[in-house]
Tab-separated table of C-alpha atoms and ligand atoms in Angstrom:
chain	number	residue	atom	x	y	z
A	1	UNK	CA	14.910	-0.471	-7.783
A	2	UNK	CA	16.052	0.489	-4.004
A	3	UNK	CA	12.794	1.023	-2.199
A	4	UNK	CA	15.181	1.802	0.943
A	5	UNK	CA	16.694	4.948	-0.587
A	6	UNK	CA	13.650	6.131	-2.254
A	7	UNK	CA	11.742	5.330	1.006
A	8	UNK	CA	13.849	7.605	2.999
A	9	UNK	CA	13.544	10.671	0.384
A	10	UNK	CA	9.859	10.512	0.647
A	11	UNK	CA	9.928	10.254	4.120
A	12	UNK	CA	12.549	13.047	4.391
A	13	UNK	CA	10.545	15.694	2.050
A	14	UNK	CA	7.466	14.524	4.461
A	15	UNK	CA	9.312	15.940	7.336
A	16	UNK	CA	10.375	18.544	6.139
A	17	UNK	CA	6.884	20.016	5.216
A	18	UNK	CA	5.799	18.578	8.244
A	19	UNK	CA	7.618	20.639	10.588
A	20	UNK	CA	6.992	23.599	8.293
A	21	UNK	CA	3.214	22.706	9.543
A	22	UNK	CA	4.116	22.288	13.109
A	23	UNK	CA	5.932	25.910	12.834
A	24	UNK	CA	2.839	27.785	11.182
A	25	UNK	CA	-0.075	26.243	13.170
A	26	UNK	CA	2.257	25.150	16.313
A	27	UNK	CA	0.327	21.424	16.072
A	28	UNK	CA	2.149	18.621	14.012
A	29	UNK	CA	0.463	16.550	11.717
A	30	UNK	CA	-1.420	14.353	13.489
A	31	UNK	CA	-2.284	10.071	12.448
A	32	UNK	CA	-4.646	8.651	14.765
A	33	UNK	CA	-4.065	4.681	14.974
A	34	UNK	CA	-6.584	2.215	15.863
A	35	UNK	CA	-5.901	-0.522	17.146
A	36	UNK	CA	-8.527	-3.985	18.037
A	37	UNK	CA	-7.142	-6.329	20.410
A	38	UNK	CA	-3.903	-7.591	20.520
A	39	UNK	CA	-2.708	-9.692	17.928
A	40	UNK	CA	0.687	-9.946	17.885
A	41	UNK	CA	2.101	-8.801	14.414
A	42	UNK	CA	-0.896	-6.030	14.338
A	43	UNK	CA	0.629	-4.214	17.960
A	44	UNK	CA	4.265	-4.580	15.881
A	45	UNK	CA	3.118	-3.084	12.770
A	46	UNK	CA	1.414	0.069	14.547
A	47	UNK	CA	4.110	0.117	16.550
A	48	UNK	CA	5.961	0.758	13.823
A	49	UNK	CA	4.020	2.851	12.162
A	50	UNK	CA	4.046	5.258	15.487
A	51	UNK	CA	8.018	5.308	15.481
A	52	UNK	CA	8.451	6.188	12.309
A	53	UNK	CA	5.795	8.829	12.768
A	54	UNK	CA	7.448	10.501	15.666
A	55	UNK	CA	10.560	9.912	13.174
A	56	UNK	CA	9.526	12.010	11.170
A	57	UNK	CA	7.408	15.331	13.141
A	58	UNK	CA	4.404	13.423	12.990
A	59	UNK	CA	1.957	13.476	16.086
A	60	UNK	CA	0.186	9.715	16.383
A	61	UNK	CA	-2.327	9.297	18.684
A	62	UNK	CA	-3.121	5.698	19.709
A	63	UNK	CA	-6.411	4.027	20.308
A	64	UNK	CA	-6.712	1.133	21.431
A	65	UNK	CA	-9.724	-0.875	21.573
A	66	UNK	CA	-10.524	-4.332	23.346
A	67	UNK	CA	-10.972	-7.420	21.264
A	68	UNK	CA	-14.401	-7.484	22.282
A	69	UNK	CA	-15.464	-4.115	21.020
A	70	UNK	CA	-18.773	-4.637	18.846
A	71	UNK	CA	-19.263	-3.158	15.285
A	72	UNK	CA	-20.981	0.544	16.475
A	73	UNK	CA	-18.652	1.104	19.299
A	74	UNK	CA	-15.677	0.928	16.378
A	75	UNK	CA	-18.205	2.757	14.032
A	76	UNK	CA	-18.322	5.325	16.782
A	77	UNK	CA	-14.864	5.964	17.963
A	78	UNK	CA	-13.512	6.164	14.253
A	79	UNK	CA	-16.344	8.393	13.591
A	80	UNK	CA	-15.313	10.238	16.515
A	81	UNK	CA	-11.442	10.548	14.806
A	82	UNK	CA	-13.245	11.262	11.572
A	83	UNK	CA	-14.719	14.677	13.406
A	84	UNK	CA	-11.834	15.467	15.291
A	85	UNK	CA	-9.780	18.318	13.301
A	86	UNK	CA	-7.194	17.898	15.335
A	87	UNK	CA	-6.545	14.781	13.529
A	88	UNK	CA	-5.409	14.888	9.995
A	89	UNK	CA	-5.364	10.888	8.775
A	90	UNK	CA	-6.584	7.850	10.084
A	91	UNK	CA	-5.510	4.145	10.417
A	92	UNK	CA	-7.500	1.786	11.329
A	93	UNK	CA	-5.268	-1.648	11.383
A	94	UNK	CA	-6.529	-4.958	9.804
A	95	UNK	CA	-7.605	-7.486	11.229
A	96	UNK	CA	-10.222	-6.136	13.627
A	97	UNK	CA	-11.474	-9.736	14.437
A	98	UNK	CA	-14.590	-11.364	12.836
A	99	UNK	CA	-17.211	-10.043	14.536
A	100	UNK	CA	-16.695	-6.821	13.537
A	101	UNK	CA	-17.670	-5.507	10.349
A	102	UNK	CA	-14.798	-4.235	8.697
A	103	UNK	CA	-16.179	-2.521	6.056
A	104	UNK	CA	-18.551	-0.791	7.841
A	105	UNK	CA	-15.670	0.363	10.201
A	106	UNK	CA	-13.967	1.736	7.317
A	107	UNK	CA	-16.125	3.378	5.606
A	108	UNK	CA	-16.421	5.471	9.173
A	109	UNK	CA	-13.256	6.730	8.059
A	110	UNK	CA	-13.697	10.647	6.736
A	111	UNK	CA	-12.210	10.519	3.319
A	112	UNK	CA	-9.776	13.385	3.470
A	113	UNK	CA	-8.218	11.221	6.461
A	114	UNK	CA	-8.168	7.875	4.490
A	115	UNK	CA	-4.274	8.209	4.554
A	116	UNK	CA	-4.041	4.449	4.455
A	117	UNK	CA	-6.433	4.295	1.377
A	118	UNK	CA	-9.047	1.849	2.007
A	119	UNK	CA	-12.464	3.300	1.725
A	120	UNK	CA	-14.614	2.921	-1.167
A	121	UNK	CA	-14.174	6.665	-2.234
A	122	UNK	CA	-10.318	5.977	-1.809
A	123	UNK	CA	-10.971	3.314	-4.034
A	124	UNK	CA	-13.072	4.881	-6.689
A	125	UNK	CA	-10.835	8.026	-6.380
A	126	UNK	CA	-8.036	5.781	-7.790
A	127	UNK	CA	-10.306	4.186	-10.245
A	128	UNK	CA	-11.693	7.720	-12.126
A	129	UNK	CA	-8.523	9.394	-11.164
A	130	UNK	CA	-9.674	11.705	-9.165
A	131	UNK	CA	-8.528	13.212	-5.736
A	132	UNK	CA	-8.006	11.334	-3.285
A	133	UNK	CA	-5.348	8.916	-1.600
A	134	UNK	CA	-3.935	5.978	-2.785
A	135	UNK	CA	-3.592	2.724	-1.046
A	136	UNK	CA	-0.458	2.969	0.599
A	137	UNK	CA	1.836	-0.281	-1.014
A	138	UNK	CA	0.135	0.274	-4.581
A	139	UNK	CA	0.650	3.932	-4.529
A	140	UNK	CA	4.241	2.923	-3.358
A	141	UNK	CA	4.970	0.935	-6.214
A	142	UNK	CA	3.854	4.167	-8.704
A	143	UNK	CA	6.472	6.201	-7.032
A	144	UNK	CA	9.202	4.055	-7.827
A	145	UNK	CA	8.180	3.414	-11.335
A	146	UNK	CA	7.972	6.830	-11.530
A	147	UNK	CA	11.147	7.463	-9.754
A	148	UNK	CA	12.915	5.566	-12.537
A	149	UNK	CA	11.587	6.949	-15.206
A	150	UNK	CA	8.990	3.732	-16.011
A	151	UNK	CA	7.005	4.506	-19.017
A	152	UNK	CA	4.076	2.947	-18.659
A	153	UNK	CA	2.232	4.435	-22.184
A	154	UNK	CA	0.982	1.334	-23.918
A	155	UNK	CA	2.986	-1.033	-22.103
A	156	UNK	CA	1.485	-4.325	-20.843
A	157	UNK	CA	1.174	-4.567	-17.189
A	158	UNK	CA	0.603	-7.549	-15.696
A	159	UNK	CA	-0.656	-7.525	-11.937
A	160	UNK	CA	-0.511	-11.005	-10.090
A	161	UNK	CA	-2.967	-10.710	-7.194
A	162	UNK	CA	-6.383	-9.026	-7.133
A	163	UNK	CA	-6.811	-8.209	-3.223
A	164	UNK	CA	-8.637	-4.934	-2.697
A	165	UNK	CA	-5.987	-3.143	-0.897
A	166	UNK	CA	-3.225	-4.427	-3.544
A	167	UNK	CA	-2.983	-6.155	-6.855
A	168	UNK	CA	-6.646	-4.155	-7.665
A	169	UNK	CA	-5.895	-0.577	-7.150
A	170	UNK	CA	-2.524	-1.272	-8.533
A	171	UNK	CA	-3.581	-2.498	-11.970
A	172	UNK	CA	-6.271	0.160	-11.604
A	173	UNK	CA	-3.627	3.099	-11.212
A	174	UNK	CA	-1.541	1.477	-14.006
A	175	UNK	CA	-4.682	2.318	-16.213
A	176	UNK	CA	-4.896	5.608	-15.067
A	177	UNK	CA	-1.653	5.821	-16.253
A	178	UNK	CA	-2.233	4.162	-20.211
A	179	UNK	CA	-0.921	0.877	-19.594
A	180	UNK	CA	-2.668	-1.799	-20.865
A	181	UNK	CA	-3.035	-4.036	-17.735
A	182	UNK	CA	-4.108	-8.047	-17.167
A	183	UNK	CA	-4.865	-8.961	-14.067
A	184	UNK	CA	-4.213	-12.847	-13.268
A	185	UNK	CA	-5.699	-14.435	-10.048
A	186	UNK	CA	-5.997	-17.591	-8.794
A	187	UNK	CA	-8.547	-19.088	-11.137
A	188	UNK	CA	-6.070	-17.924	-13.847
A	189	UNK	CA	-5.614	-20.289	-17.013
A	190	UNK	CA	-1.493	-21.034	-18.188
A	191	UNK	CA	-0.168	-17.761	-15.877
A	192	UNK	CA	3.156	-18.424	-17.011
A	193	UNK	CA	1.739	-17.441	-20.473
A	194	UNK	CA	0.463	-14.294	-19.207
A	195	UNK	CA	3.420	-13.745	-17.074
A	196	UNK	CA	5.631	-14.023	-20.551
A	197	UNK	CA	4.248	-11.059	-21.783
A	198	UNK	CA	4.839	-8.708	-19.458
A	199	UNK	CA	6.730	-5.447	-20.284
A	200	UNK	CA	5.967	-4.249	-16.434
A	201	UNK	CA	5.172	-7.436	-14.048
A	202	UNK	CA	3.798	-6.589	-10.663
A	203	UNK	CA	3.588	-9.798	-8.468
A	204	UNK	CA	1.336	-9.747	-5.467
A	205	UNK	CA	0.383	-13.095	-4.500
A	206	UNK	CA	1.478	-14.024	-1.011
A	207	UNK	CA	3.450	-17.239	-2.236
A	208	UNK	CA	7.356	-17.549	-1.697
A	209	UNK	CA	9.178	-17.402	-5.083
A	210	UNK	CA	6.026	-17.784	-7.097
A	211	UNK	CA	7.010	-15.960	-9.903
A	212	UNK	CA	10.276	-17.810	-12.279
A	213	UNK	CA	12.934	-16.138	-13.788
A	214	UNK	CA	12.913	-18.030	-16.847
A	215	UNK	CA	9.056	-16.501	-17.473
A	216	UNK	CA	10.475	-12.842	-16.925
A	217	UNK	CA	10.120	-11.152	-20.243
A	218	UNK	CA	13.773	-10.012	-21.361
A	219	UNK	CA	13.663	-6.217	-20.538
A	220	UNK	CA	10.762	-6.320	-18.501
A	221	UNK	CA	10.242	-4.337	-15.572
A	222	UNK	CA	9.808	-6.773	-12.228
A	223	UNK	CA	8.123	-5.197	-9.156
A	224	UNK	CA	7.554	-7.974	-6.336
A	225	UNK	CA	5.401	-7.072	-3.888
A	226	UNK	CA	4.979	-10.111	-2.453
A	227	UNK	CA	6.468	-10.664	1.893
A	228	UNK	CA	6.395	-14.093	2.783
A	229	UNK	CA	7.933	-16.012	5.601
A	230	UNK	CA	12.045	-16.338	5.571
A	231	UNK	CA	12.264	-12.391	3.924
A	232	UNK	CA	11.705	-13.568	0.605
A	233	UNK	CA	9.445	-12.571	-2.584
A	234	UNK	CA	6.774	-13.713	-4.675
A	235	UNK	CA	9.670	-13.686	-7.486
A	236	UNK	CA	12.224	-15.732	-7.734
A	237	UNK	CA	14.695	-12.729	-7.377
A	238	UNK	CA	18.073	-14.482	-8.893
A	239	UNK	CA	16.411	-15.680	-12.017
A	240	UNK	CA	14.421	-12.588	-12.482
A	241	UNK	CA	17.000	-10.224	-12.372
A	242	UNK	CA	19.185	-12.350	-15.088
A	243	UNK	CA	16.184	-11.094	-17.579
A	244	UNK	CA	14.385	-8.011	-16.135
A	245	UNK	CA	15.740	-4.442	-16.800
A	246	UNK	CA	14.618	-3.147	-13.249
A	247	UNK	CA	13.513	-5.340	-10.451
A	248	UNK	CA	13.102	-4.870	-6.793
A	249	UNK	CA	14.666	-6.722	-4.249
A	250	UNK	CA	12.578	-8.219	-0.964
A	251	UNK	CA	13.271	-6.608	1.307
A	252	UNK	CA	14.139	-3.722	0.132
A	253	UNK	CA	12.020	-2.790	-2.751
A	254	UNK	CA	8.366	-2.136	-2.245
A	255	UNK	CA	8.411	-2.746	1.728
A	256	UNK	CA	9.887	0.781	2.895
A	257	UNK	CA	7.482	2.228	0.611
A	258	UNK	CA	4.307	1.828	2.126
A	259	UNK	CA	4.981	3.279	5.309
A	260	UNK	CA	6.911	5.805	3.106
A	261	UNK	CA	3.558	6.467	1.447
A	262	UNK	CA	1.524	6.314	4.737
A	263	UNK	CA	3.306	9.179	6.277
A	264	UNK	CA	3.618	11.282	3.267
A	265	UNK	CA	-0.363	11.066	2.832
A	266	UNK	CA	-0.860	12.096	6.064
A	267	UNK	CA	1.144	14.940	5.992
A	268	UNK	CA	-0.509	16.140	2.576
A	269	UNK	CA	-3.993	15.225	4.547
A	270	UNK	CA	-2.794	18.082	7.638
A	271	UNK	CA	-1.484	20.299	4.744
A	272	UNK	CA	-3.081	20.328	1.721
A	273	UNK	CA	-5.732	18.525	2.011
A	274	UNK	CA	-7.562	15.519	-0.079
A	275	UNK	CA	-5.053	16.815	-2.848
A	276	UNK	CA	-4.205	15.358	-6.312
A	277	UNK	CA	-5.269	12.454	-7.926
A	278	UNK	CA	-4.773	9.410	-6.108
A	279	UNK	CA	-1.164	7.505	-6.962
B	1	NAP	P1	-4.177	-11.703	-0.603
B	1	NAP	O1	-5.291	-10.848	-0.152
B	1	NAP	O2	-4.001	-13.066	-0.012
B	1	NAP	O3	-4.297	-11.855	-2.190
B	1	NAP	C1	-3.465	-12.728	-2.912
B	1	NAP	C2	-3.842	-12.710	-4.354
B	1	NAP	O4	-3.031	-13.673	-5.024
B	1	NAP	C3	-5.304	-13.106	-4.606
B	1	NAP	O5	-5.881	-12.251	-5.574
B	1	NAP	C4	-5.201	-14.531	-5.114
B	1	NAP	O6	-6.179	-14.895	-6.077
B	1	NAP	C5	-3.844	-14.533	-5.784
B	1	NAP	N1	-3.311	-15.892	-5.815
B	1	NAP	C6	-3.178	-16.748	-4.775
B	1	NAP	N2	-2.678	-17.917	-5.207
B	1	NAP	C7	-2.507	-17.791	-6.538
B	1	NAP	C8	-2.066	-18.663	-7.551
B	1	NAP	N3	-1.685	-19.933	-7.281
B	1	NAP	N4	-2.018	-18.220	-8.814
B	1	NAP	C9	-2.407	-16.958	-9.120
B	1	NAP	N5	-2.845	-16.078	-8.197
B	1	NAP	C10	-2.909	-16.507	-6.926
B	1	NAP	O7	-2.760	-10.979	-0.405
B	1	NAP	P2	-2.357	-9.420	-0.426
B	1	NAP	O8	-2.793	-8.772	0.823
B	1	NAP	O9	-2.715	-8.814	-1.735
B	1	NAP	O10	-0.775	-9.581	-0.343
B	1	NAP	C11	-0.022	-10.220	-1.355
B	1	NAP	C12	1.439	-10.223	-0.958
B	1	NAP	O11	1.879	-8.890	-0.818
B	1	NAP	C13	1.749	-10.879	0.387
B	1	NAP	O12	3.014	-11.506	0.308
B	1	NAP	C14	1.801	-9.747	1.355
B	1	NAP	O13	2.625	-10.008	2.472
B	1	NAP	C15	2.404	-8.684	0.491
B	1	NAP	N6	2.070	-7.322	0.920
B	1	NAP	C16	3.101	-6.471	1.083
B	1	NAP	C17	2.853	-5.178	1.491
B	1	NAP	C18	3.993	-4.260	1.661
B	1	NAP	O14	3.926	-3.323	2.420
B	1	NAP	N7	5.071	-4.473	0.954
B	1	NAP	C19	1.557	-4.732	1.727
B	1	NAP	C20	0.511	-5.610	1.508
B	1	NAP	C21	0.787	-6.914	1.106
B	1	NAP	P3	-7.771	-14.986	-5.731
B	1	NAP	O15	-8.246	-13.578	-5.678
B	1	NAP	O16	-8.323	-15.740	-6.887
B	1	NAP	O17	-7.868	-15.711	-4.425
């Protein structure tokens, strides 16, 4: 499954209605980033996030807060973003250091701008399937299912990983969706047993190559959402993709589709709204 090409349709749709925006209310959409000290891959990934923003007709407006910044000041400057209707979504990037309460900073974040997906109404909103937005990499990896025509009606999902901003809300929006979903973690009995048995695998467990081929179900469908060190999976990609009827590659497979997501969330946020059910 090309998350590259799929990746740049999103973004290119997103654009498009973006500068349709721009032209009837003469602002752009507009992502506020927030940013807490300086760590190194943090300043890249906003950085990032900001480029392919402008990319794409997006306004971003950078904050960027000290290292030392306590708990309330954070609380207050996101609540600040979270009033502002000149901003339509909001990202606030992880870590924040650990002083700071990062749930608490959050949770600051108004829900219709939770573009990045990572309050607890984001999170319940994928859970009842309600409106609201999805967490950008797991709400990724629904689009390409869906993009290939995945049916995921009574098939058995099985989602490696249980990180809130992840494997959870993945498996949870497979559910939404009928599947019939395991979730395996790191107290997990015999994986490879579990792993066997999987019509639709998603792997997101932060461990190079983690996943084997020879434990890919024949047929089965392989998404690896794992980026470790060296470009390179949780799945062993060669073996998989001897046995699995759609896979995606790392990089290109679910990568390109979380900033895909991010900006095409935040454009819904300027123009529509909270909008459909999450995923
Ligand atoms: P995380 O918070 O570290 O969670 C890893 C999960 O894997 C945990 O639930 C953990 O279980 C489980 N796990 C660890 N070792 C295991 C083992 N030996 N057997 C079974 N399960 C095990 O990581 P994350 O943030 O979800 O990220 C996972 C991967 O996805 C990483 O490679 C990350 O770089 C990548 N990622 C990619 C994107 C993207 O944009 N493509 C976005 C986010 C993350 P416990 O809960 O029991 O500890």
């Amino acid at each position: 499954m090309d998350g590259t090409a799929l990746a740049r349709t999103i973004v290119a749709e997103a654009a498009a209605t973006a500068a349709d925006f721009t032209a009837r209310t003469g602002a752009a959409p507009c992502l506020a980033t927030v940013l807490v000290g300086e760590d190194p891959a943090s300043v890249t990934y906003v950085r990032m996030k900001r480029n392919r923003c402008a990319k794409a007709g997006i306004e971003s407006r950078h904050v960027a807060l000290p290292a030392t910044v306590s708990t309330a000041e954070l609380v207050d400057t996101v609540t600040g973003l979270s009033e502002d209707p000149s901003v339509h979504g909001i990202l606030l990037q992880h870590p924040m250091g650990h002083h700071i309460d990062e749930r608490a900073a959050f949770e600051a974040i108004a829900p219709g701008k939770d573009v990045d997906g990572v309050t607890m109404h984001s999170f319940a909103a994928m859970g009842f399937g309600l409106p609201g937005f999805a967490s950008c990499t797991p709400g990724g990896i629904m689009r390409l299912l869906d993009a290939y025509d995945v049916d995921l009606a009574g098939k058995h999902a099985v989602v490696v990983g249980r990180s809130a901003i992840l494997g959870k809300p993945a498996g949870m929006l497979l559910l939404g969706r009928d599947a019939t979903v395991t979730y395996c973690h790191s107290r997990t009995k015999d994986l490879a047993a579990h792993v066997r048995e999987a019509d639709v695998l998603i792997a997101a467990v932060g461990r190079p190559r983690f996943i084997r081929g020879e434990d890919i179900k024949p047929g089965a469908v392989v998404v690896d959402a794992g980026y470790n060190e060296g470009n390179v999976g949780d799945v062993d990609f060669d073996g998989a993709r001897e046995r699995a009827s759609l896979i995606t590659p790392v990089p290109g497979g679910v990568g390109p589709m979380t900033i895909a997501v991010l900006l095409s969330q935040t454009v819904r946020a300027a123009v529509t709204g909270i909008g459909p059910a999450a995923g």
